[in-house]
Amino acid sequence: MSSCLAHRTCHHRKHTPNHSPTVQPNPAEESAASAAPSPRPRLVRVLHFLGQPAQDYRVGVWVFLRLLGLCHLVAFASFWLQMDGLIGDNGILPAGQWLEAVAKQLGTQRFWQAPTLCWMDLSQGFRHALCLLGIGFSVACIGGLAQRFVLGALWLLYLSLSMVGGVFFGYQWDALLLEVTLFALFAAPSFWKPARPQNTPPPSRAALGALWWLLLRLMLLSGAVKLLSKDKLWSDLSALTVHFQTQPLPMPLAWWLHQLPTAALKASCLAMFVIELGAPFLILFGRTGRRGASLGFCALMALVAFSGNYCFFNLLVFSLSLCLLDDKVWEKLRLTPSPGVTSPTPPPSEGAAPTHLPLRSSLAGGLLVIFLWCSAVQTAVPLFQWREVPSWINAPMRWIGPFRSINSYGLFAVMTSTRPEIILEGSEDGRTWKEYSFKWKAGSTARPLPVVAPFQPRLDWQMWFASLGELKQNPWFSNFLVRLLQGEPSVTALLENNPFPEKPPRYLRAALFQYKFTNQETRKRTGEIWDRDYRGDYCPPISLK
């Protein structure tokens, strides 16, 4: 301490009964006291920490955002090619009619209960415009152009189409794509021009952590629901002995995997549980743990992708898993140069940290907290099998639920042990029947298994679900039959062939067959991949009159 502070200069008054001695404050003391750092509130310190950039993960997020754009491109383009037949004005489930019915029933509440841009225009042409915009914004996201704005637009466009898509948008990867895009908004750079990975500002710790949390609960729930369902096929590890032949659209490799010994298939099932139930917790154990988790997730997604056509689901989870890899991994792989350029906006020093967050950051942080709260509830309900959730806990979820962007996950909770297939036939006289063949689903027993992913044939997928239930449980299927009896071109275009090209058939019927893979001897002798047995009528012969 300087001499001016060690020796105080005091001015004394004369001591009288009415006056006491006073000391003049030293200016140097006042300046030193004002310069001393004041303790910040704990909440502000936590928010400051979460708001700091995650410097070592910029490359993984850079790659993830571009792959996310690719997922959107596949989703929008594949649906656009099928949209008229599925939800067009003369499609299986006309979206315009559904919107009119919802408007009459809900009134002004429809804008919140069924959020979609289609309220602006109910026409089929407007839905085509939404698809084309989605394709354009997807290309912009892949190129790194204005990614934060573009991702917001992609989320709104995909939400709008999924809302009017009915049962044809009832798949978990549609919900996952919306949720991943929502959380990616917080990690995307605000730059309008594309930049190289080493020149891109890193995401905040909070934004990166939100993506990790989404991946953690996605994989954890995928494994947990299998055990919580108490399905014997999962509990005794025999699920893979039937999975490869009962999955919706098996790939060529699935037939060969089905021929493996039971012990190998059970070992593979155990390895899957280790990845889905164990690897998510590795995310919490530093860089090494996150690298191991990423490797496990990517290996699992590769096996699933090569054995079944699961649309863009595997690509989406794969891209999300890359967020776990720090920049040193990318340098070792020689996919990026050594970092020689810092981010355009260097992080502020500790002493210069603000004591409060700006309004924009506070708003983003508040939204992120709400989303994380809702996702925690959606995770806890199936994980702890809550039957009733207290209203104060579930209140934010009731508010955000209509936007389909915070979801619960878990594929194949109960394994299907058999494979029923619907075979559709038409006739002009009620005696001679001709079979309709679909583009991708099982039909002819000698037909090679298809490779269609990441494209999603939504009608073929929906036929698989319809075969697991009854006709009355699938009213869309009755609409499908009516459109075929009418000879609607947009619907017949969804099929591989139309056996009645001149005029539509007078009668239609649907039979139910049981399919299973052939063994190696039968396939070598006959060339057939499937064996099938007739099990009865799914829909008896019908006509328009």
Coordinates of C-alpha atoms in Angstrom, one line a residue:
M1 CA 0.0 0.0 0.0
S2 CA 1.4 3.4 -0.9
S3 CA 2.6 6.0 1.6
C4 CA -0.4 8.3 1.0
L5 CA -2.7 5.5 2.2
A6 CA -0.4 4.4 5.1
H7 CA -0.3 7.9 6.7
R8 CA -3.7 9.6 6.8
T9 CA -3.9 13.4 6.9
C10 CA -6.4 14.4 9.6
H11 CA -7.8 17.9 10.3
H12 CA -9.0 18.4 13.8
R13 CA -11.4 21.0 15.1
K14 CA -11.3 22.5 18.6
H15 CA -12.9 20.2 21.1
T16 CA -16.0 21.7 22.4
P17 CA -19.1 20.0 24.0
N18 CA -21.0 20.5 20.8
H19 CA -18.4 19.3 18.3
S20 CA -16.7 15.9 17.8
P21 CA -13.5 15.3 15.8
T22 CA -14.1 14.4 12.1
V23 CA -11.8 12.9 9.5
Q24 CA -11.7 14.0 5.9
P25 CA -11.9 11.1 3.4
N26 CA -8.8 10.5 1.3
P27 CA -9.5 10.7 -2.5
A28 CA -7.0 7.9 -3.2
E29 CA -8.9 5.6 -0.8
E30 CA -12.2 6.3 -2.6
S31 CA -10.8 5.5 -6.0
A32 CA -9.3 2.3 -4.8
A33 CA -12.5 1.2 -3.2
S34 CA -14.5 1.9 -6.3
A35 CA -12.1 -0.1 -8.5
A36 CA -12.4 -3.2 -6.4
P37 CA -14.6 -5.9 -8.0
S38 CA -18.0 -6.3 -6.4
P39 CA -19.3 -9.8 -6.1
R40 CA -21.8 -10.8 -8.8
P41 CA -25.0 -12.7 -8.0
R42 CA -24.6 -16.5 -8.4
L43 CA -27.2 -16.7 -11.1
V44 CA -25.4 -14.1 -13.2
R45 CA -22.2 -16.0 -12.8
V46 CA -23.9 -19.2 -14.0
L47 CA -25.4 -17.4 -16.9
H48 CA -22.1 -15.9 -17.8
F49 CA -20.4 -19.3 -17.8
L50 CA -23.1 -20.8 -20.0
G51 CA -23.0 -17.9 -22.3
Q52 CA -19.2 -18.3 -22.9
P53 CA -18.2 -19.8 -26.3
A54 CA -17.4 -23.5 -26.5
Q55 CA -14.1 -22.8 -28.3
D56 CA -13.1 -26.4 -29.0
Y57 CA -16.3 -27.6 -30.7
R58 CA -16.8 -25.2 -33.6
V59 CA -15.9 -27.7 -36.4
G60 CA -18.3 -30.3 -35.2
V61 CA -21.1 -27.8 -35.1
W62 CA -20.1 -26.4 -38.5
V63 CA -20.4 -29.9 -40.0
F64 CA -23.6 -30.7 -38.1
L65 CA -25.5 -27.6 -39.4
R66 CA -24.7 -28.5 -43.0
L67 CA -25.8 -32.1 -42.6
L68 CA -29.0 -30.8 -40.9
G69 CA -29.6 -28.8 -44.1
L70 CA -29.1 -32.0 -46.1
C71 CA -31.7 -33.8 -43.9
H72 CA -34.2 -31.0 -44.6
L73 CA -33.4 -31.1 -48.3
V74 CA -34.2 -34.9 -48.4
A75 CA -37.4 -34.4 -46.3
F76 CA -38.8 -31.6 -48.3
A77 CA -37.9 -33.0 -51.7
S78 CA -39.2 -36.5 -51.0
F79 CA -42.5 -35.2 -49.6
W80 CA -42.9 -32.8 -52.5
L81 CA -42.8 -35.7 -55.0
Q82 CA -45.6 -37.5 -53.2
M83 CA -47.6 -34.6 -51.8
D84 CA -50.4 -34.5 -54.4
G85 CA -51.3 -38.2 -54.0
L86 CA -51.1 -38.0 -50.2
I87 CA -52.7 -34.7 -49.2
G88 CA -53.6 -33.0 -52.5
D89 CA -57.0 -31.8 -53.4
N90 CA -57.8 -35.2 -54.9
G91 CA -55.3 -37.2 -52.7
I92 CA -55.9 -39.8 -50.0
L93 CA -56.3 -37.2 -47.2
P94 CA -57.0 -33.8 -48.8
A95 CA -55.4 -31.2 -46.6
G96 CA -57.7 -28.4 -47.8
Q97 CA -60.8 -30.3 -46.5
W98 CA -59.1 -30.9 -43.2
L99 CA -58.2 -27.2 -42.8
E100 CA -61.8 -26.2 -43.5
A101 CA -63.1 -28.7 -40.9
V102 CA -60.6 -27.5 -38.3
A103 CA -61.5 -23.9 -39.0
K104 CA -65.2 -24.6 -38.4
Q105 CA -64.5 -26.5 -35.2
L106 CA -61.9 -24.4 -33.5
G107 CA -62.5 -20.9 -34.9
T108 CA -59.7 -18.5 -34.0
Q109 CA -58.1 -21.1 -31.7
R110 CA -56.9 -22.9 -34.8
F111 CA -54.0 -20.6 -35.2
W112 CA -52.6 -21.9 -31.9
Q113 CA -53.9 -25.4 -31.7
A114 CA -52.9 -26.2 -35.3
P115 CA -50.1 -23.8 -36.2
T116 CA -49.4 -23.8 -39.9
L117 CA -48.7 -21.3 -42.7
C118 CA -51.4 -23.0 -44.7
W119 CA -54.0 -20.9 -42.9
M120 CA -52.8 -18.1 -45.2
D121 CA -53.9 -20.1 -48.3
L122 CA -55.7 -23.4 -48.3
S123 CA -54.9 -24.2 -52.0
Q124 CA -52.7 -27.1 -53.2
G125 CA -50.5 -24.6 -55.0
F126 CA -49.5 -22.9 -51.8
R127 CA -48.4 -26.2 -50.3
H128 CA -46.2 -26.7 -53.3
A129 CA -44.7 -23.3 -52.7
L130 CA -43.9 -24.3 -49.1
C131 CA -42.1 -27.4 -50.4
L132 CA -40.1 -25.4 -52.9
L133 CA -39.2 -22.8 -50.3
G134 CA -38.1 -25.6 -48.0
I135 CA -35.8 -27.0 -50.7
G136 CA -34.3 -23.5 -51.4
F137 CA -33.7 -22.8 -47.7
S138 CA -32.2 -26.3 -47.3
V139 CA -29.6 -25.6 -50.0
A140 CA -28.8 -22.2 -48.3
C141 CA -28.3 -24.0 -45.0
I142 CA -25.9 -26.5 -46.7
G143 CA -24.0 -23.6 -48.1
G144 CA -23.8 -21.8 -44.8
L145 CA -25.8 -18.8 -45.8
A146 CA -27.6 -16.9 -42.9
Q147 CA -28.0 -20.2 -41.1
R148 CA -29.8 -18.8 -38.1
F149 CA -32.5 -17.2 -40.2
V150 CA -32.6 -20.1 -42.6
L151 CA -33.1 -22.7 -39.8
G152 CA -35.9 -20.6 -38.4
A153 CA -37.6 -20.6 -41.8
L154 CA -37.0 -24.4 -42.2
W155 CA -38.6 -25.1 -38.8
L156 CA -41.6 -23.0 -39.6
L157 CA -42.1 -24.6 -43.1
Y158 CA -41.7 -28.1 -41.9
L159 CA -44.0 -27.5 -39.0
S160 CA -46.6 -26.1 -41.4
L161 CA -46.4 -29.2 -43.7
S162 CA -46.4 -31.7 -40.9
M163 CA -49.4 -30.2 -39.4
V164 CA -51.5 -30.8 -42.5
G165 CA -49.8 -34.1 -43.4
G166 CA -52.0 -36.2 -41.1
V167 CA -51.0 -39.8 -40.5
F168 CA -48.3 -39.5 -43.2
F169 CA -46.3 -37.2 -40.9
G170 CA -46.7 -39.4 -37.8
Y171 CA -43.1 -40.7 -37.6
Q172 CA -40.6 -40.0 -34.9
W173 CA -38.0 -38.7 -37.3
D174 CA -40.4 -36.0 -38.4
A175 CA -40.8 -34.9 -34.8
L176 CA -37.0 -35.2 -34.2
L177 CA -36.2 -33.1 -37.3
L178 CA -38.4 -30.3 -35.8
E179 CA -36.8 -30.5 -32.4
V180 CA -33.2 -30.7 -33.7
T181 CA -33.8 -27.7 -35.9
L182 CA -35.3 -25.8 -32.9
F183 CA -32.2 -26.4 -30.7
A184 CA -29.9 -25.8 -33.7
L185 CA -31.2 -22.2 -33.8
F186 CA -29.3 -21.4 -30.6
A187 CA -26.0 -22.9 -32.0
A188 CA -26.1 -21.4 -35.5
P189 CA -24.0 -18.4 -36.2
S190 CA -25.6 -15.1 -36.9
F191 CA -23.3 -14.3 -39.9
W192 CA -25.0 -13.9 -43.3
K193 CA -22.1 -15.1 -45.3
P194 CA -20.6 -18.6 -45.2
A195 CA -17.3 -19.1 -43.4
R196 CA -14.7 -21.8 -43.0
P197 CA -14.9 -23.9 -39.8
Q198 CA -11.9 -22.2 -38.2
N199 CA -13.4 -18.7 -38.9
T200 CA -16.8 -19.5 -37.7
P201 CA -17.7 -18.3 -34.2
P202 CA -18.2 -21.2 -31.8
P203 CA -21.6 -21.8 -30.2
S204 CA -22.2 -21.0 -26.6
R205 CA -21.8 -23.6 -23.9
A206 CA -25.6 -23.5 -23.3
A207 CA -26.5 -24.0 -27.0
L208 CA -24.0 -26.9 -27.4
G209 CA -25.2 -28.4 -24.1
A210 CA -28.7 -28.4 -25.4
L211 CA -27.8 -30.4 -28.5
W212 CA -25.9 -32.9 -26.3
W213 CA -28.9 -33.2 -24.0
L214 CA -31.2 -33.9 -27.0
L215 CA -28.9 -36.6 -28.2
L216 CA -28.5 -38.1 -24.7
R217 CA -32.3 -38.4 -24.1
L218 CA -32.9 -39.6 -27.6
M219 CA -30.6 -42.6 -27.3
L220 CA -31.3 -43.3 -23.6
L221 CA -35.1 -43.4 -24.2
S222 CA -34.6 -45.6 -27.2
G223 CA -33.0 -48.2 -25.0
A224 CA -35.1 -47.6 -21.9
V225 CA -38.5 -48.0 -23.5
K226 CA -37.5 -51.5 -24.9
L227 CA -36.9 -52.7 -21.3
L228 CA -39.8 -50.8 -19.7
S229 CA -42.3 -52.4 -22.2
K230 CA -41.5 -55.8 -20.7
D231 CA -41.5 -57.3 -24.1
K232 CA -40.0 -60.8 -23.8
L233 CA -38.2 -60.5 -27.2
W234 CA -36.2 -57.6 -25.7
S235 CA -35.7 -59.0 -22.2
D236 CA -34.3 -62.3 -23.5
L237 CA -32.2 -60.6 -26.2
S238 CA -33.9 -62.4 -29.0
A239 CA -35.5 -59.4 -30.7
L240 CA -33.0 -59.4 -33.6
T241 CA -33.9 -62.9 -34.5
V242 CA -37.1 -61.5 -35.9
H243 CA -36.4 -57.8 -36.4
F244 CA -34.6 -58.0 -39.7
Q245 CA -37.5 -59.7 -41.5
T246 CA -40.3 -57.8 -39.7
Q247 CA -39.0 -54.2 -40.0
P248 CA -41.0 -52.0 -42.5
L249 CA -38.6 -51.8 -45.4
P250 CA -35.6 -54.2 -45.0
M251 CA -32.5 -53.6 -47.1
P252 CA -30.6 -56.4 -49.0
L253 CA -28.2 -56.9 -46.0
A254 CA -31.2 -57.7 -43.8
W255 CA -31.7 -61.1 -45.4
W256 CA -28.1 -62.1 -44.7
L257 CA -28.2 -60.8 -41.1
H258 CA -31.3 -62.8 -40.5
Q259 CA -29.3 -66.0 -41.4
L260 CA -26.8 -65.4 -38.6
P261 CA -26.7 -67.8 -35.7
T262 CA -29.0 -67.0 -32.8
A263 CA -26.0 -66.5 -30.4
A264 CA -24.6 -63.8 -32.7
L265 CA -27.9 -62.0 -33.0
K266 CA -28.3 -62.1 -29.2
A267 CA -24.8 -60.7 -28.8
S268 CA -25.7 -57.9 -31.2
C269 CA -28.8 -57.1 -29.3
L270 CA -26.8 -56.9 -26.1
A271 CA -24.3 -54.5 -27.8
M272 CA -27.2 -52.3 -28.9
F273 CA -28.4 -52.0 -25.3
V274 CA -24.9 -51.1 -24.2
I275 CA -24.8 -48.3 -26.7
E276 CA -28.3 -47.0 -26.1
L277 CA -28.2 -47.3 -22.3
G278 CA -24.5 -46.8 -21.5
A279 CA -23.0 -44.5 -24.1
P280 CA -25.4 -41.5 -23.4
F281 CA -23.8 -41.1 -20.0
L282 CA -20.3 -41.0 -21.5
I283 CA -21.3 -37.5 -22.7
L284 CA -20.9 -36.3 -19.1
F285 CA -17.3 -37.6 -18.9
G286 CA -15.2 -35.1 -20.7
R287 CA -13.7 -35.2 -24.2
T288 CA -12.7 -38.8 -24.1
G289 CA -16.2 -39.9 -23.0
R290 CA -17.9 -37.8 -25.7
R291 CA -15.6 -39.2 -28.4
G292 CA -16.5 -42.8 -27.3
A293 CA -20.3 -41.9 -27.2
S294 CA -20.1 -40.4 -30.7
L295 CA -18.3 -43.5 -32.0
G296 CA -20.9 -45.8 -30.5
F297 CA -23.8 -43.8 -31.8
C298 CA -22.4 -43.6 -35.3
A299 CA -21.6 -47.3 -35.4
L300 CA -25.2 -48.1 -34.3
M301 CA -26.7 -45.8 -36.9
A302 CA -24.5 -47.3 -39.6
L303 CA -25.7 -50.8 -38.8
V304 CA -29.4 -49.7 -38.7
A305 CA -28.9 -47.7 -42.0
F306 CA -27.4 -50.7 -43.9
S307 CA -30.1 -53.1 -42.7
G308 CA -33.3 -51.1 -43.1
N309 CA -34.7 -48.1 -45.0
Y310 CA -35.3 -45.6 -42.2
C311 CA -35.4 -42.5 -44.3
F312 CA -33.4 -39.6 -43.0
F313 CA -33.4 -40.7 -39.4
N314 CA -30.0 -42.3 -39.4
L315 CA -28.4 -39.3 -41.2
L316 CA -30.0 -37.0 -38.7
V317 CA -28.8 -38.9 -35.6
F318 CA -25.3 -39.3 -37.2
S319 CA -25.1 -35.5 -37.8
L320 CA -26.2 -34.8 -34.2
S321 CA -23.5 -37.2 -32.9
L322 CA -20.8 -35.2 -34.6
C323 CA -21.4 -32.3 -32.2
L324 CA -19.7 -34.5 -29.5
L325 CA -16.4 -34.4 -31.3
D326 CA -13.9 -31.6 -30.3
D327 CA -11.7 -29.9 -32.9
K328 CA -8.7 -31.9 -32.1
V329 CA -10.4 -35.0 -33.5
W330 CA -11.1 -33.2 -36.8
E331 CA -7.4 -32.1 -36.9
K332 CA -6.2 -35.7 -36.4
L333 CA -8.5 -36.8 -39.2
R334 CA -6.9 -34.1 -41.3
L335 CA -10.4 -32.8 -42.3
T336 CA -9.6 -29.3 -41.1
P337 CA -6.3 -27.3 -40.9
S338 CA -4.7 -26.5 -37.6
P339 CA -6.5 -23.6 -36.0
G340 CA -4.5 -20.5 -36.9
V341 CA -7.3 -18.0 -37.0
T342 CA -9.4 -17.0 -34.1
S343 CA -13.1 -16.3 -34.2
P344 CA -14.0 -12.8 -35.5
T345 CA -15.4 -11.8 -32.2
P346 CA -13.1 -12.9 -29.4
P347 CA -14.7 -13.8 -26.1
P348 CA -14.7 -11.0 -23.4
S349 CA -12.2 -11.2 -20.6
E350 CA -13.3 -12.2 -17.1
G351 CA -13.0 -8.7 -15.7
A352 CA -15.0 -7.2 -18.5
A353 CA -18.0 -9.6 -18.1
P354 CA -21.3 -7.8 -17.8
T355 CA -23.3 -8.1 -14.6
H356 CA -26.5 -8.6 -16.6
L357 CA -27.5 -10.1 -19.9
P358 CA -28.6 -8.0 -22.8
L359 CA -32.3 -8.2 -23.7
R360 CA -31.7 -10.4 -26.8
S361 CA -29.6 -12.9 -24.9
S362 CA -32.0 -12.9 -22.0
L363 CA -34.9 -13.7 -24.3
A364 CA -33.0 -16.5 -26.0
G365 CA -31.8 -17.9 -22.7
G366 CA -35.4 -17.8 -21.3
L367 CA -36.7 -19.7 -24.4
L368 CA -33.9 -22.2 -24.0
V369 CA -34.8 -22.8 -20.4
I370 CA -38.4 -23.4 -21.3
F371 CA -37.5 -25.9 -24.0
L372 CA -35.1 -27.8 -21.7
W373 CA -37.7 -27.9 -19.0
C374 CA -40.3 -29.4 -21.4
S375 CA -37.8 -31.9 -22.8
A376 CA -36.9 -33.0 -19.2
V377 CA -40.6 -33.6 -18.5
Q378 CA -41.0 -35.5 -21.8
T379 CA -38.0 -37.7 -20.8
A380 CA -39.1 -38.3 -17.2
V381 CA -42.7 -39.4 -18.1
P382 CA -41.7 -42.6 -20.0
L383 CA -38.6 -43.2 -18.0
F384 CA -40.2 -43.1 -14.6
Q385 CA -43.6 -44.2 -16.0
W386 CA -45.5 -41.3 -14.5
R387 CA -49.2 -41.7 -15.0
E388 CA -50.1 -38.2 -13.9
V389 CA -47.9 -35.1 -14.1
P390 CA -48.6 -32.2 -11.7
S391 CA -50.1 -29.3 -13.6
W392 CA -47.5 -26.8 -12.5
I393 CA -44.8 -29.1 -14.0
N394 CA -46.6 -29.7 -17.2
A395 CA -47.8 -26.2 -17.8
P396 CA -45.1 -25.1 -20.2
M397 CA -45.6 -28.3 -22.2
R398 CA -49.2 -27.6 -22.6
W399 CA -48.3 -24.2 -24.1
I400 CA -45.6 -25.5 -26.4
G401 CA -47.1 -28.9 -27.3
P402 CA -49.0 -27.9 -30.4
F403 CA -45.7 -27.0 -32.1
R404 CA -44.6 -30.6 -32.1
S405 CA -41.0 -29.6 -31.3
I406 CA -40.4 -31.1 -27.8
N407 CA -41.1 -34.8 -27.9
S408 CA -40.5 -38.2 -26.3
Y409 CA -38.7 -40.9 -28.3
G410 CA -38.3 -44.7 -28.4
L411 CA -38.4 -46.8 -31.5
F412 CA -39.6 -50.4 -31.5
A413 CA -40.6 -50.4 -27.8
V414 CA -42.6 -53.6 -28.6
M415 CA -41.1 -55.8 -31.3
T416 CA -43.4 -57.2 -33.9
S417 CA -42.7 -61.0 -34.1
T418 CA -44.5 -61.6 -37.4
R419 CA -44.8 -59.8 -40.7
P420 CA -48.4 -59.4 -42.1
E421 CA -48.6 -57.7 -45.5
I422 CA -51.6 -56.3 -47.4
I423 CA -51.9 -57.4 -51.0
L424 CA -54.3 -55.2 -53.0
E425 CA -56.2 -56.5 -56.0
G426 CA -58.7 -55.1 -58.5
S427 CA -61.2 -56.6 -60.9
E428 CA -63.5 -55.5 -63.7
D429 CA -65.9 -58.5 -63.4
G430 CA -65.4 -59.7 -59.8
R431 CA -63.9 -63.0 -61.0
T432 CA -60.5 -62.1 -62.6
W433 CA -58.2 -60.2 -60.2
K434 CA -55.1 -58.3 -60.9
E435 CA -52.5 -57.4 -58.2
Y436 CA -51.3 -53.8 -57.6
S437 CA -47.6 -53.6 -56.8
F438 CA -46.1 -50.9 -54.6
K439 CA -42.8 -49.3 -55.4
W440 CA -40.9 -50.3 -52.2
K441 CA -43.0 -52.5 -49.8
A442 CA -42.9 -56.3 -50.0
G443 CA -45.0 -57.8 -52.7
S444 CA -43.6 -60.4 -55.1
T445 CA -41.7 -63.1 -53.2
A446 CA -38.8 -63.0 -55.7
R447 CA -38.5 -59.2 -55.8
P448 CA -35.1 -57.9 -54.5
L449 CA -35.1 -56.0 -51.3
P450 CA -35.1 -52.2 -52.0
V451 CA -32.6 -49.5 -51.2
V452 CA -34.5 -46.2 -50.9
A453 CA -33.2 -44.3 -47.9
P454 CA -32.9 -41.4 -47.2
F455 CA -35.9 -40.9 -49.4
Q456 CA -39.1 -41.7 -47.5
P457 CA -42.0 -43.5 -49.4
R458 CA -44.7 -42.5 -46.9
L459 CA -47.5 -44.6 -48.5
D460 CA -45.4 -47.7 -48.4
W461 CA -44.5 -47.0 -44.7
Q462 CA -48.1 -46.4 -43.8
M463 CA -49.1 -49.7 -45.4
W464 CA -46.8 -51.5 -43.0
F465 CA -48.6 -49.9 -40.0
A466 CA -52.0 -50.6 -41.5
S467 CA -51.2 -54.3 -41.8
L468 CA -50.6 -54.4 -38.0
G469 CA -54.2 -53.4 -37.3
E470 CA -57.7 -53.7 -38.7
L471 CA -59.4 -51.8 -41.5
K472 CA -61.6 -49.8 -39.1
Q473 CA -58.5 -48.6 -37.3
N474 CA -57.1 -47.1 -40.6
P475 CA -59.8 -44.9 -42.1
W476 CA -57.2 -43.4 -44.5
F477 CA -57.0 -46.9 -46.2
S478 CA -60.7 -46.7 -47.1
N479 CA -60.0 -43.3 -48.7
F480 CA -57.1 -44.9 -50.6
L481 CA -59.4 -47.6 -52.0
V482 CA -61.9 -45.0 -53.1
R483 CA -59.2 -43.0 -55.0
L484 CA -58.1 -46.2 -56.8
L485 CA -61.7 -47.0 -57.7
Q486 CA -61.9 -43.4 -59.1
G487 CA -58.7 -43.9 -61.0
E488 CA -57.1 -40.7 -59.5
P489 CA -53.8 -40.2 -61.3
S490 CA -52.0 -38.5 -58.4
V491 CA -52.7 -41.6 -56.2
T492 CA -51.9 -44.3 -58.8
A493 CA -48.6 -42.5 -59.4
L494 CA -47.6 -43.5 -55.9
L495 CA -47.7 -47.2 -57.0
E496 CA -45.2 -49.1 -59.1
N497 CA -47.8 -50.2 -61.6
N498 CA -51.5 -49.6 -62.4
P499 CA -53.0 -52.8 -63.8
F500 CA -55.9 -50.8 -65.0
P501 CA -54.4 -48.0 -67.2
E502 CA -57.4 -47.5 -69.4
K503 CA -60.1 -47.2 -66.8
P504 CA -60.3 -47.9 -63.0
P505 CA -61.5 -51.3 -61.8
R506 CA -65.0 -51.9 -60.7
Y507 CA -64.0 -53.9 -57.6
L508 CA -61.2 -53.8 -55.1
R509 CA -60.2 -56.2 -52.4
A510 CA -57.3 -56.5 -49.9
A511 CA -56.0 -59.8 -48.6
L512 CA -53.6 -60.4 -45.7
F513 CA -50.6 -62.6 -46.2
Q514 CA -47.9 -63.7 -43.7
Y515 CA -44.4 -63.1 -44.9
K516 CA -41.0 -64.4 -43.7
F517 CA -37.5 -64.7 -45.1
T518 CA -36.6 -67.8 -47.0
N519 CA -33.5 -69.8 -45.9
Q520 CA -30.3 -70.0 -47.9
E521 CA -31.2 -73.4 -49.5
T522 CA -34.6 -72.2 -50.7
R523 CA -33.2 -68.9 -52.0
K524 CA -30.5 -70.7 -53.9
R525 CA -33.0 -73.2 -55.4
T526 CA -35.8 -70.8 -56.3
G527 CA -34.3 -67.3 -56.1
E528 CA -37.1 -66.2 -53.8
I529 CA -36.5 -63.9 -50.8
W530 CA -39.9 -64.3 -49.2
D531 CA -42.2 -67.1 -48.3
R532 CA -45.8 -66.1 -47.9
D533 CA -49.0 -67.7 -46.6
Y534 CA -52.6 -66.4 -47.1
R535 CA -54.3 -65.5 -43.8
G536 CA -57.6 -64.0 -44.8
D537 CA -59.3 -60.9 -46.0
Y538 CA -58.2 -57.5 -44.8
C539 CA -61.0 -55.8 -46.8
P540 CA -63.7 -57.8 -48.7
P541 CA -64.5 -56.8 -52.3
I542 CA -66.0 -53.3 -52.5
S543 CA -67.1 -51.0 -55.3
L544 CA -68.3 -47.4 -55.6
K545 CA -71.9 -48.5 -56.1

